[in-house]
PDB file of C-alpha atoms in Angstrom:
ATOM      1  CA  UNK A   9       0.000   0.000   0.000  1.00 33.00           C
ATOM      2  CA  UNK A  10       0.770   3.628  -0.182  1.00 36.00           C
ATOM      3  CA  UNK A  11       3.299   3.300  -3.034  1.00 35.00           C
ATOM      4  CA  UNK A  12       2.956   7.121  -4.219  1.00 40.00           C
ATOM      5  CA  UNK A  13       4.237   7.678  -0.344  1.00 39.00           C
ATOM      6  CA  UNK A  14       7.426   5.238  -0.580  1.00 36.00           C
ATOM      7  CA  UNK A  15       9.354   7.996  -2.751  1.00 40.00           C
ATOM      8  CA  UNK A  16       8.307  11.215  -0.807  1.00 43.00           C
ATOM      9  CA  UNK A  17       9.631   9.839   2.349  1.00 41.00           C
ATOM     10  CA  UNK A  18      12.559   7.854   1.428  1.00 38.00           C
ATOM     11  CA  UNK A  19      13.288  11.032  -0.562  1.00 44.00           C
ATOM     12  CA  UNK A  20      13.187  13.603   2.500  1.00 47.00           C
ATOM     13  CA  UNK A  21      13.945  11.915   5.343  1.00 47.00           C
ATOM     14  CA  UNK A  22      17.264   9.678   6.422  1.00 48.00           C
ATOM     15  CA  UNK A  23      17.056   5.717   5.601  1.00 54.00           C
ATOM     16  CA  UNK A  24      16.261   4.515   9.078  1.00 48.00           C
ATOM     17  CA  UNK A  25      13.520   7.393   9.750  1.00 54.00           C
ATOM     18  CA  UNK A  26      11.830   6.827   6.500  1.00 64.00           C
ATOM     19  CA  UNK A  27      11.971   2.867   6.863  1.00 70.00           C
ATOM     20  CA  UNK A  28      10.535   3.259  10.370  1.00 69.00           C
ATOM     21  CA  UNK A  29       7.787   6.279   9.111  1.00 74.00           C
ATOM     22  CA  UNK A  30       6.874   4.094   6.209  1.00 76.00           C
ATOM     23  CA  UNK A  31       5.808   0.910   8.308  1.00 78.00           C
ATOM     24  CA  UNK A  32       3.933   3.254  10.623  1.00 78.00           C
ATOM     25  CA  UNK A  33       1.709   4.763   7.772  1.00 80.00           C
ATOM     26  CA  UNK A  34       1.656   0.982   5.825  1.00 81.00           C
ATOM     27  CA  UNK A  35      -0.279  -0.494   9.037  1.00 82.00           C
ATOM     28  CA  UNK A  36      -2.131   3.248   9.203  1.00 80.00           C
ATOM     29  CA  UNK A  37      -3.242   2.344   5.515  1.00 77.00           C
ATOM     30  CA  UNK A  38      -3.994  -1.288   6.158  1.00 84.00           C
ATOM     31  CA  UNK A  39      -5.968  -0.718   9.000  1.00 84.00           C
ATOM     32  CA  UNK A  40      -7.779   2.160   8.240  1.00 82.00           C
ATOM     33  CA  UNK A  41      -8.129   0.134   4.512  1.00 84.00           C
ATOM     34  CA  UNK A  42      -6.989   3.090   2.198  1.00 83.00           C
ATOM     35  CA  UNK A  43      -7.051   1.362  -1.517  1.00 77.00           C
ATOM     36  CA  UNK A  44      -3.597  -0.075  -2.255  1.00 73.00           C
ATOM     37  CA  UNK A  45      -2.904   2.328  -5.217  1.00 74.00           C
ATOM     38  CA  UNK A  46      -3.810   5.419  -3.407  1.00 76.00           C
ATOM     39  CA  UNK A  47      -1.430   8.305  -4.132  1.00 72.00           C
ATOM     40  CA  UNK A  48      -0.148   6.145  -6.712  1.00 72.00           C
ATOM     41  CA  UNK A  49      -2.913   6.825  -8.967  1.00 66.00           C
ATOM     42  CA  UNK A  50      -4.785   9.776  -8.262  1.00 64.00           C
ATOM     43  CA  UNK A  51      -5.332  11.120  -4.711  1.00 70.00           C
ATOM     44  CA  UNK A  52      -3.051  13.707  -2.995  1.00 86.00           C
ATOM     45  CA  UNK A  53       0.469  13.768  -3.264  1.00 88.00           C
ATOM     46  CA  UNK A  54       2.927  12.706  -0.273  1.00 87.00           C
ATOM     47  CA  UNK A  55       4.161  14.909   2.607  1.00 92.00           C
ATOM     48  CA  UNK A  56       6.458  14.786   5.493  1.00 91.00           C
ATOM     49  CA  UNK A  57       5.345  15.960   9.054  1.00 95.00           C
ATOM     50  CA  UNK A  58       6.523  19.514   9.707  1.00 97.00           C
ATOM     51  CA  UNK A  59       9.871  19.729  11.779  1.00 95.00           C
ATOM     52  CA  UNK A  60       9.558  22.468  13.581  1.00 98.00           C
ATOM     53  CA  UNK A  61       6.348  24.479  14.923  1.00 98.00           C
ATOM     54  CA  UNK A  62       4.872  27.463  16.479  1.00 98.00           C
ATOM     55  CA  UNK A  63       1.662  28.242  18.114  1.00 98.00           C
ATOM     56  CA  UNK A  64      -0.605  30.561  16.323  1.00 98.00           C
ATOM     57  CA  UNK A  65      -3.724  30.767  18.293  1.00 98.00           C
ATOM     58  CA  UNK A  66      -6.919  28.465  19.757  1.00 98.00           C
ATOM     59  CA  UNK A  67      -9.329  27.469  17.346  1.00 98.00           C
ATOM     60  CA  UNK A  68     -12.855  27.305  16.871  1.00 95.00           C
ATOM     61  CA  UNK A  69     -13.041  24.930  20.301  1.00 96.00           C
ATOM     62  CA  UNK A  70      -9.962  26.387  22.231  1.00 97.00           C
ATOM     63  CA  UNK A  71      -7.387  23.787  20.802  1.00 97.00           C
ATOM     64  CA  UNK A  72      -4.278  25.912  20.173  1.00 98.00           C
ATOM     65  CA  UNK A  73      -3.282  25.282  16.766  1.00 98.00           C
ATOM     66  CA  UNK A  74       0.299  25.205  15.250  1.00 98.00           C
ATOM     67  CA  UNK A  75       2.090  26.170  11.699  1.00 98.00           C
ATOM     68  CA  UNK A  76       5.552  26.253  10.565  1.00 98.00           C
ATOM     69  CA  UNK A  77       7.250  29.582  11.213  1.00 98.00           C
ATOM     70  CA  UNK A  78       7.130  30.614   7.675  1.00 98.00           C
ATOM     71  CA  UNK A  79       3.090  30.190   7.551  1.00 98.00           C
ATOM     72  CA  UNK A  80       2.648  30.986  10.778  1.00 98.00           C
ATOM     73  CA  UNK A  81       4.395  34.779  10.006  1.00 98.00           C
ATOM     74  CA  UNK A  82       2.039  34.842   7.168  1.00 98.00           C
ATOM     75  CA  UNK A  83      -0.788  33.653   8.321  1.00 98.00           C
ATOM     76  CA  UNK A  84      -0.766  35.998  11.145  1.00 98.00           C
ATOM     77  CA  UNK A  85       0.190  38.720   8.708  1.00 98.00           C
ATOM     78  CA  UNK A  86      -2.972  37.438   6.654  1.00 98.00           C
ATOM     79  CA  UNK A  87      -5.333  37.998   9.690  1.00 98.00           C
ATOM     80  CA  UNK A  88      -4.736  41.454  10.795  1.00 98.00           C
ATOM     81  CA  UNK A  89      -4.533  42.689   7.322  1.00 98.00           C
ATOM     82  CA  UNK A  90      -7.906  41.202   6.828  1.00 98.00           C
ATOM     83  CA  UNK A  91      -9.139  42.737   9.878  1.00 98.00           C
ATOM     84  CA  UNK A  92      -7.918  45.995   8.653  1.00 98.00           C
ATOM     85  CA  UNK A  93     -10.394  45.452   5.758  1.00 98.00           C
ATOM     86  CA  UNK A  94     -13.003  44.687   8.183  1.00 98.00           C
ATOM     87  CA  UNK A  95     -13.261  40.539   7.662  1.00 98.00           C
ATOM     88  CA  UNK A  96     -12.658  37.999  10.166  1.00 98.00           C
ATOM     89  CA  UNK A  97     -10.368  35.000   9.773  1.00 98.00           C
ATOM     90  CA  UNK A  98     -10.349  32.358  11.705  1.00 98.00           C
ATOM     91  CA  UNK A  99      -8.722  29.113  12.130  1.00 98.00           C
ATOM     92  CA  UNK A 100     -10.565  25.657  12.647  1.00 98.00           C
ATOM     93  CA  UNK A 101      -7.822  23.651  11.878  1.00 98.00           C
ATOM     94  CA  UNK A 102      -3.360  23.996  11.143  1.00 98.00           C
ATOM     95  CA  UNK A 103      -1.191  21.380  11.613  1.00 98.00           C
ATOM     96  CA  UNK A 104      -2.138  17.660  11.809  1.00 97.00           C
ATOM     97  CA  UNK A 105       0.272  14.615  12.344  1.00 95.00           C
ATOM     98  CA  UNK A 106      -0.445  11.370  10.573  1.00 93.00           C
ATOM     99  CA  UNK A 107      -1.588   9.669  13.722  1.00 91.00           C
ATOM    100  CA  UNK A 108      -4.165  12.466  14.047  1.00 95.00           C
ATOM    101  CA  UNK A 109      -5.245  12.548  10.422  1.00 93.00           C
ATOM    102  CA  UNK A 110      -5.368   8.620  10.997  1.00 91.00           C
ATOM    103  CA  UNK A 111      -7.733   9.349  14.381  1.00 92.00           C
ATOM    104  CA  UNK A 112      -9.726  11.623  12.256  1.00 94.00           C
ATOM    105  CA  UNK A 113     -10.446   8.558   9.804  1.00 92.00           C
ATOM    106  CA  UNK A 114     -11.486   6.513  12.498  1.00 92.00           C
ATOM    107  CA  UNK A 115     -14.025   8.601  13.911  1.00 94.00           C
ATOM    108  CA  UNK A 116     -15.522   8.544  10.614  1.00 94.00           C
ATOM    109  CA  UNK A 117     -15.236   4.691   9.826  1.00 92.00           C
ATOM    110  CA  UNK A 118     -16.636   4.267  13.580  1.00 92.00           C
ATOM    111  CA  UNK A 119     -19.520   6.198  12.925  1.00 96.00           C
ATOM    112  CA  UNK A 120     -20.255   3.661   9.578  1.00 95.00           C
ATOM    113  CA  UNK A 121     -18.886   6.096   6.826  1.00 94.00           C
ATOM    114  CA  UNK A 122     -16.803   4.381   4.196  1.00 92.00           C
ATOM    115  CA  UNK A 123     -13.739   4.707   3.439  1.00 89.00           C
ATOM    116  CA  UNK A 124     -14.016   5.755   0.046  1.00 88.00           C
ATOM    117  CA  UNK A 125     -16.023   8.422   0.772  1.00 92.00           C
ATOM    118  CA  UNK A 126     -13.889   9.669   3.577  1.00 92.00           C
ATOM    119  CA  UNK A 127     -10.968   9.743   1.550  1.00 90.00           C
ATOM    120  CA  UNK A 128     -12.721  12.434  -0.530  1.00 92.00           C
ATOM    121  CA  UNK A 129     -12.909  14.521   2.153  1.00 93.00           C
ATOM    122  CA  UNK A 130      -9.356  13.540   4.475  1.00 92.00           C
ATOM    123  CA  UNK A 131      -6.410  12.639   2.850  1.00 91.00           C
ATOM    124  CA  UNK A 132      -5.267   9.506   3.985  1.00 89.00           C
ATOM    125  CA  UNK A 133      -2.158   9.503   6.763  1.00 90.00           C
ATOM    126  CA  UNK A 134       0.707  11.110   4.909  1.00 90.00           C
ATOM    127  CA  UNK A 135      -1.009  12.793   1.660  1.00 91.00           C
ATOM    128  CA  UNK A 136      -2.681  15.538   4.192  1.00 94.00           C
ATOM    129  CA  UNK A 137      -1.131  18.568   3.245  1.00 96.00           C
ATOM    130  CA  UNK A 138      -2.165  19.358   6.989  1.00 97.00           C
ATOM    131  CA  UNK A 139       1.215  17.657   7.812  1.00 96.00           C
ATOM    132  CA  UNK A 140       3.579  20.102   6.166  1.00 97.00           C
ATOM    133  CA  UNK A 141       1.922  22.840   9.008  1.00 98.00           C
ATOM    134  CA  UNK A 142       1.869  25.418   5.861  1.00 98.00           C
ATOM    135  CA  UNK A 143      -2.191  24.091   5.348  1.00 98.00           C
ATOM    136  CA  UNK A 144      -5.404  26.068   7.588  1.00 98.00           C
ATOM    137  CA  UNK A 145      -8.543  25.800   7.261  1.00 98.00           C
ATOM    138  CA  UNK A 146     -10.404  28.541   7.455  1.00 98.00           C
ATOM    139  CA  UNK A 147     -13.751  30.055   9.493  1.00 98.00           C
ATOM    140  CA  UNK A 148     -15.683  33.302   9.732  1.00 98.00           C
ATOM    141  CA  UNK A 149     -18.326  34.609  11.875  1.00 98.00           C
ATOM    142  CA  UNK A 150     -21.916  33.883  10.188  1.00 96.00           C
ATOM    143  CA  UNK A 151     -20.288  30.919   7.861  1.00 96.00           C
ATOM    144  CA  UNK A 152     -20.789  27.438   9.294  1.00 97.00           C
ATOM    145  CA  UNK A 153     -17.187  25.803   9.478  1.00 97.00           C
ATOM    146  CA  UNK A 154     -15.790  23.079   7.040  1.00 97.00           C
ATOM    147  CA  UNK A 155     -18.998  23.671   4.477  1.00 97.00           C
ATOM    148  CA  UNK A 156     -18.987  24.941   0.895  1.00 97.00           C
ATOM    149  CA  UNK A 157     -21.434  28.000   3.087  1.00 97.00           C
ATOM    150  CA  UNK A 158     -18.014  29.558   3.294  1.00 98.00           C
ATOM    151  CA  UNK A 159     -17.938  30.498  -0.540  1.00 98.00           C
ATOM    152  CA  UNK A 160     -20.289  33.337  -0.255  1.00 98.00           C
ATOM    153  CA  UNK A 161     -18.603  34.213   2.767  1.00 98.00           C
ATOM    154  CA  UNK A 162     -16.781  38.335   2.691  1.00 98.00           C
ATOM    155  CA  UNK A 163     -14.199  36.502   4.122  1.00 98.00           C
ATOM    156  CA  UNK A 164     -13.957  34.175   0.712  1.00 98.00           C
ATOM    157  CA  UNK A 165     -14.194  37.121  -1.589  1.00 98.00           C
ATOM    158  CA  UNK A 166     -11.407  38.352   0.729  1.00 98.00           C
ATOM    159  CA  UNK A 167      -8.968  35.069   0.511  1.00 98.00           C
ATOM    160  CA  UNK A 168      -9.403  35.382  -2.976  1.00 98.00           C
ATOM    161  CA  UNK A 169      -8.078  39.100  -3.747  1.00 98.00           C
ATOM    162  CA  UNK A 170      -5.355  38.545  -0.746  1.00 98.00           C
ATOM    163  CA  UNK A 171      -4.413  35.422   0.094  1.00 98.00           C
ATOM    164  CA  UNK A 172      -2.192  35.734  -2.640  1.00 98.00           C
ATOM    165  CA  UNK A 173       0.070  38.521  -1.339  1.00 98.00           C
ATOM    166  CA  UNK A 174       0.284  36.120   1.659  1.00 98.00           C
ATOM    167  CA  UNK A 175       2.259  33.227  -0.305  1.00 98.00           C
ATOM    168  CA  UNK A 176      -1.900  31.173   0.566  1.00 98.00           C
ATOM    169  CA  UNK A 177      -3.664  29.459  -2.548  1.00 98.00           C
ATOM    170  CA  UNK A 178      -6.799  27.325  -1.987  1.00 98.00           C
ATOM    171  CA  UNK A 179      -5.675  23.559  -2.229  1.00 95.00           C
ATOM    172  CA  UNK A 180      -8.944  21.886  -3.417  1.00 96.00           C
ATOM    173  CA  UNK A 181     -10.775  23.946  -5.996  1.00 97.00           C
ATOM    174  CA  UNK A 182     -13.688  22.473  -7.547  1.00 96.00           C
ATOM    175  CA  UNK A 183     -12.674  19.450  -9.624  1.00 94.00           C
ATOM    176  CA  UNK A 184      -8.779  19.205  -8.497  1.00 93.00           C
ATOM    177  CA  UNK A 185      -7.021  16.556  -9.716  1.00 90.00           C
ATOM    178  CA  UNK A 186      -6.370  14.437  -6.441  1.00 87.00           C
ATOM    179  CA  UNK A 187     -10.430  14.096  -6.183  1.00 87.00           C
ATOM    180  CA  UNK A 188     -10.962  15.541  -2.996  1.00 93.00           C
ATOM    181  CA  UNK A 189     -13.915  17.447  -2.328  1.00 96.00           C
ATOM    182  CA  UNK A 190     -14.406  21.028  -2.914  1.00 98.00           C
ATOM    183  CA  UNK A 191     -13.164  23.138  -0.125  1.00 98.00           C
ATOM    184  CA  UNK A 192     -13.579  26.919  -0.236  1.00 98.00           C
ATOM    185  CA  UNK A 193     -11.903  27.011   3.533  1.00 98.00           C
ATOM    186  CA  UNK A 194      -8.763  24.875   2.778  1.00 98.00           C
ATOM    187  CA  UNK A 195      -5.726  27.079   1.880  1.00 98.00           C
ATOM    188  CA  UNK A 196      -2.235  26.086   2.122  1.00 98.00           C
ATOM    189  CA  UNK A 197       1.097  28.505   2.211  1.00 96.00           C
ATOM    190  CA  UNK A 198       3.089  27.446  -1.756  1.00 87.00           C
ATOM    191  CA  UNK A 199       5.751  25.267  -0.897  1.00 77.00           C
TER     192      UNK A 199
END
């Protein structure tokens, strides 16, 4: 399983880390029961866990979410210049490891989803861009989180004259290659 991933982290990491990271996100795969081929064909490319972190704030729920320094300086940068213009940004979600992605799958599989259907929504363990901590998804007051509601959100219209400026580009526009939902709130710092 996870073939697309076998490059990617052999390819970033040192032999013994990547050997040991890879057999952690094989038995992710197998037990969560991603399809062998994804990221080999189709589906999100791989990424490494961010190395180094800093808090940027509590979310939605008062978890204190985390980005790497670059996107957390922007991202912070991003937020008061968008409160300068009078729109509210707010995070729901930053950095996620793979056993937390994984946890997230879980959840869903536990509550009888499939896992093809999840997998259009979360990335599997590894392919989240989450991991790289340069991902957030993005609230706003009067916008239900994590819903395509956020589209006709100021705070949209906003992301998509600004973000920009910011080094932020929405990941998953409507019909993206790696065949993950549409998500107006996902925007990720360019690598």
């Amino acid at each position: 399983r996870i073939l697309g991933f076998i490059n990617g982290v052999l390819g970033h990491t040192s032999c013994v880390r990547g050997t040991i990271l890879l057999d952690m996100l094989r038995e992710l795969h197998e037990e969560l029961g991603s399809p062998a081929d994804y990221g080999s064909s189709g589906g999100p490319p791989a990424f490494d866990e961010a190395a180094e972190l800093v808090d940027v704030g509590p979310n939605l729920v008062g978890r204190m979410q985390r980005l790497a320094p670059a996107a957390a300086a922007q991202w912070l940068a991003m937020v008061e210049a968008a409160a300068g213009d009078s729109v509210t940004l707010l995070i729901v979600s930053g950095f996620r490891s793979y056993e937390y992605q994984a946890a997230l799958i879980r959840k869903k599989i536990n509550a009888g989803q499939l896992v093809t259907d999840i997998l259009q929504v979360n990335a599997a363990p590894g392919h989240s861009v989450h991991h790289t901590g340069l991902a957030v998804d993005i609230a706003t007051p009067g916008s239900r989180p994590l819903t395509e509601e956020f589209e006709a959100s100021e705070a949209f219209r906003w992301l998509g004259a600004n973000a920009a400026r910011f080094g932020f580009s929405m990941s998953y526009p409507r019909d993206n290659p790696w065949g993950i939902v549409y998500e107006p709130w996902h925007w990720a710092m360019n690598r």
